[in-house]
PDB file of C-alpha atoms and ligand atoms in Angstrom:
ATOM      1  CA  UNK A   1      28.917  -7.291 -45.923  1.00 86.00           C
ATOM      2  CA  UNK A   2      27.302  -4.440 -47.940  1.00 96.00           C
ATOM      3  CA  UNK A   3      24.922  -2.287 -46.674  1.00 98.00           C
ATOM      4  CA  UNK A   4      22.478   0.419 -48.119  1.00 98.00           C
ATOM      5  CA  UNK A   5      22.904   4.063 -47.485  1.00 98.00           C
ATOM      6  CA  UNK A   6      19.871   6.535 -48.684  1.00 98.00           C
ATOM      7  CA  UNK A   7      20.549  10.248 -49.150  1.00 97.00           C
ATOM      8  CA  UNK A   8      17.764  12.726 -48.788  1.00 96.00           C
ATOM      9  CA  UNK A   9      16.330  14.652 -50.221  1.00 93.00           C
ATOM     10  CA  UNK A  10      17.774  13.274 -53.711  1.00 93.00           C
ATOM     11  CA  UNK A  11      16.463   9.682 -52.715  1.00 94.00           C
ATOM     12  CA  UNK A  12      19.697   8.248 -54.137  1.00 97.00           C
ATOM     13  CA  UNK A  13      20.967   5.154 -52.635  1.00 97.00           C
ATOM     14  CA  UNK A  14      24.280   3.345 -52.794  1.00 98.00           C
ATOM     15  CA  UNK A  15      25.588  -0.050 -51.399  1.00 98.00           C
ATOM     16  CA  UNK A  16      28.926   0.165 -49.483  1.00 98.00           C
ATOM     17  CA  UNK A  17      30.867  -2.037 -47.187  1.00 98.00           C
ATOM     18  CA  UNK A  18      30.142  -1.918 -43.395  1.00 98.00           C
ATOM     19  CA  UNK A  19      32.371   0.415 -41.919  1.00 98.00           C
ATOM     20  CA  UNK A  20      32.567   3.032 -44.722  1.00 98.00           C
ATOM     21  CA  UNK A  21      32.071   6.698 -43.771  1.00 98.00           C
ATOM     22  CA  UNK A  22      29.149   8.499 -44.900  1.00 98.00           C
ATOM     23  CA  UNK A  23      31.475  10.968 -46.643  1.00 98.00           C
ATOM     24  CA  UNK A  24      32.977   8.075 -48.813  1.00 98.00           C
ATOM     25  CA  UNK A  25      29.331   6.722 -49.353  1.00 98.00           C
ATOM     26  CA  UNK A  26      28.054  10.151 -50.557  1.00 97.00           C
ATOM     27  CA  UNK A  27      31.037  10.061 -53.021  1.00 97.00           C
ATOM     28  CA  UNK A  28      30.199   6.704 -54.400  1.00 97.00           C
ATOM     29  CA  UNK A  29      26.640   8.035 -54.650  1.00 97.00           C
ATOM     30  CA  UNK A  30      27.529  10.871 -56.849  1.00 97.00           C
ATOM     31  CA  UNK A  31      26.456  13.492 -54.144  1.00 95.00           C
ATOM     32  CA  UNK A  32      28.746  16.437 -52.961  1.00 92.00           C
ATOM     33  CA  UNK A  33      29.272  16.966 -49.221  1.00 93.00           C
ATOM     34  CA  UNK A  34      31.301  20.119 -48.747  1.00 90.00           C
ATOM     35  CA  UNK A  35      34.669  19.566 -46.880  1.00 92.00           C
ATOM     36  CA  UNK A  36      37.781  21.640 -46.005  1.00 93.00           C
ATOM     37  CA  UNK A  37      39.888  19.525 -43.955  1.00 94.00           C
ATOM     38  CA  UNK A  38      39.749  16.214 -46.125  1.00 90.00           C
ATOM     39  CA  UNK A  39      37.801  14.111 -43.456  1.00 93.00           C
ATOM     40  CA  UNK A  40      39.987  14.890 -40.387  1.00 93.00           C
ATOM     41  CA  UNK A  41      36.980  16.091 -38.221  1.00 93.00           C
ATOM     42  CA  UNK A  42      38.366  19.658 -38.312  1.00 93.00           C
ATOM     43  CA  UNK A  43      36.277  21.846 -40.585  1.00 93.00           C
ATOM     44  CA  UNK A  44      33.102  20.812 -39.414  1.00 91.00           C
ATOM     45  CA  UNK A  45      31.534  21.452 -42.861  1.00 92.00           C
ATOM     46  CA  UNK A  46      30.450  17.876 -43.630  1.00 95.00           C
ATOM     47  CA  UNK A  47      27.682  17.887 -40.969  1.00 95.00           C
ATOM     48  CA  UNK A  48      24.553  15.674 -41.947  1.00 97.00           C
ATOM     49  CA  UNK A  49      21.307  14.539 -40.193  1.00 97.00           C
ATOM     50  CA  UNK A  50      21.188  10.825 -39.583  1.00 98.00           C
ATOM     51  CA  UNK A  51      17.754   9.548 -39.034  1.00 97.00           C
ATOM     52  CA  UNK A  52      17.294   7.837 -35.724  1.00 96.00           C
ATOM     53  CA  UNK A  53      16.313   4.203 -37.143  1.00 96.00           C
ATOM     54  CA  UNK A  54      19.787   4.260 -39.009  1.00 98.00           C
ATOM     55  CA  UNK A  55      22.485   1.585 -38.123  1.00 98.00           C
ATOM     56  CA  UNK A  56      25.729   2.965 -37.284  1.00 98.00           C
ATOM     57  CA  UNK A  57      28.969   1.807 -35.664  1.00 98.00           C
ATOM     58  CA  UNK A  58      29.424   3.613 -32.301  1.00 97.00           C
ATOM     59  CA  UNK A  59      30.365   7.372 -32.274  1.00 97.00           C
ATOM     60  CA  UNK A  60      33.975   7.958 -31.730  1.00 95.00           C
ATOM     61  CA  UNK A  61      35.557  10.141 -29.032  1.00 94.00           C
ATOM     62  CA  UNK A  62      36.886  12.707 -31.467  1.00 92.00           C
ATOM     63  CA  UNK A  63      33.601  13.198 -33.101  1.00 95.00           C
ATOM     64  CA  UNK A  64      31.477  13.372 -29.891  1.00 96.00           C
ATOM     65  CA  UNK A  65      34.023  16.039 -28.727  1.00 95.00           C
ATOM     66  CA  UNK A  66      33.368  18.086 -31.871  1.00 94.00           C
ATOM     67  CA  UNK A  67      29.807  17.807 -31.787  1.00 95.00           C
ATOM     68  CA  UNK A  68      29.535  18.785 -28.172  1.00 95.00           C
ATOM     69  CA  UNK A  69      25.950  17.186 -27.992  1.00 96.00           C
ATOM     70  CA  UNK A  70      24.565  17.837 -31.269  1.00 95.00           C
ATOM     71  CA  UNK A  71      24.696  14.112 -31.953  1.00 96.00           C
ATOM     72  CA  UNK A  72      21.668  13.963 -29.861  1.00 96.00           C
ATOM     73  CA  UNK A  73      19.922  15.969 -32.397  1.00 96.00           C
ATOM     74  CA  UNK A  74      21.050  13.131 -34.807  1.00 97.00           C
ATOM     75  CA  UNK A  75      23.569  15.584 -36.445  1.00 97.00           C
ATOM     76  CA  UNK A  76      26.857  13.690 -37.363  1.00 97.00           C
ATOM     77  CA  UNK A  77      30.142  14.594 -38.883  1.00 97.00           C
ATOM     78  CA  UNK A  78      29.730  12.413 -42.326  1.00 98.00           C
ATOM     79  CA  UNK A  79      33.552  12.172 -42.377  1.00 97.00           C
ATOM     80  CA  UNK A  80      33.596  10.379 -39.067  1.00 97.00           C
ATOM     81  CA  UNK A  81      30.312   8.361 -39.041  1.00 98.00           C
ATOM     82  CA  UNK A  82      30.546   4.918 -40.258  1.00 98.00           C
ATOM     83  CA  UNK A  83      27.681   2.686 -41.373  1.00 98.00           C
ATOM     84  CA  UNK A  84      26.984  -0.868 -40.053  1.00 98.00           C
ATOM     85  CA  UNK A  85      23.508  -1.328 -41.811  1.00 98.00           C
ATOM     86  CA  UNK A  86      20.793   0.575 -43.474  1.00 98.00           C
ATOM     87  CA  UNK A  87      21.303   4.204 -43.019  1.00 98.00           C
ATOM     88  CA  UNK A  88      19.392   7.173 -44.003  1.00 98.00           C
ATOM     89  CA  UNK A  89      21.182  10.501 -44.367  1.00 98.00           C
ATOM     90  CA  UNK A  90      19.488  13.962 -44.759  1.00 97.00           C
ATOM     91  CA  UNK A  91      21.668  16.602 -46.283  1.00 95.00           C
ATOM     92  CA  UNK A  92      21.766  19.864 -44.725  1.00 88.00           C
ATOM     93  CA  UNK A  93      21.179  22.912 -47.117  1.00 81.00           C
ATOM     94  CA  UNK A  94      24.040  24.812 -48.188  1.00 76.00           C
ATOM     95  CA  UNK A  95      24.401  27.928 -46.156  1.00 71.00           C
ATOM     96  CA  UNK A  96      25.288  30.084 -48.945  1.00 75.00           C
ATOM     97  CA  UNK A  97      22.437  28.939 -51.273  1.00 75.00           C
ATOM     98  CA  UNK A  98      20.082  29.330 -48.199  1.00 75.00           C
ATOM     99  CA  UNK A  99      21.079  32.802 -47.702  1.00 81.00           C
ATOM    100  CA  UNK A 100      20.897  33.725 -51.401  1.00 83.00           C
ATOM    101  CA  UNK A 101      17.321  32.124 -51.714  1.00 81.00           C
ATOM    102  CA  UNK A 102      16.262  34.079 -48.660  1.00 85.00           C
ATOM    103  CA  UNK A 103      17.514  37.455 -49.966  1.00 88.00           C
ATOM    104  CA  UNK A 104      15.709  36.434 -53.484  1.00 90.00           C
ATOM    105  CA  UNK A 105      12.523  35.652 -51.533  1.00 89.00           C
ATOM    106  CA  UNK A 106      12.837  39.005 -49.576  1.00 91.00           C
ATOM    107  CA  UNK A 107      13.438  40.988 -52.706  1.00 91.00           C
ATOM    108  CA  UNK A 108      10.531  39.626 -54.532  1.00 90.00           C
ATOM    109  CA  UNK A 109       8.440  40.395 -51.619  1.00 89.00           C
ATOM    110  CA  UNK A 110       9.323  44.097 -51.798  1.00 89.00           C
ATOM    111  CA  UNK A 111       8.963  44.105 -55.460  1.00 88.00           C
ATOM    112  CA  UNK A 112       5.372  42.631 -55.157  1.00 88.00           C
ATOM    113  CA  UNK A 113       4.513  45.375 -52.698  1.00 86.00           C
ATOM    114  CA  UNK A 114       5.558  48.235 -55.174  1.00 80.00           C
ATOM    115  CA  UNK A 115       3.136  46.632 -57.762  1.00 75.00           C
TER     116      UNK A 115
HETATM  117  S1  FES B   1      35.311  16.738 -43.579  1.00 97.02           S
HETATM  118 FE1  FES B   1      35.996  18.248 -42.078  1.00 97.02          FE
HETATM  119  S2  FES B   1      34.777  17.814 -40.380  1.00 97.02           S
HETATM  120 FE2  FES B   1      34.221  16.311 -41.735  1.00 97.02          FE
END
């Protein structure tokens, strides 16, 4: 049975088989989620926020141990989280892009104060 997975903020969606990981669904949707471990729950780079109404298969012991309680804030490892029905996924901002954007905003504020 296919299920629909939505990705935010892009709004893209994709239909995948029940049991597909969010990481594999993102790849099918043409969305890049960075990883370093190849989906082995080791790098912690593939974190996403899953909206509470999403339908997921039960969390596995390995993912629960890695997340150490973050799953209660709806943060999940996309390489380990498997969908069982309609799922809404929010991608976290890239930390490097966020740092650059903050630095540019700070620089603009400083430049504006000078003029
Ligand atoms: S891809 Fe490395 S923890 Fe998910």
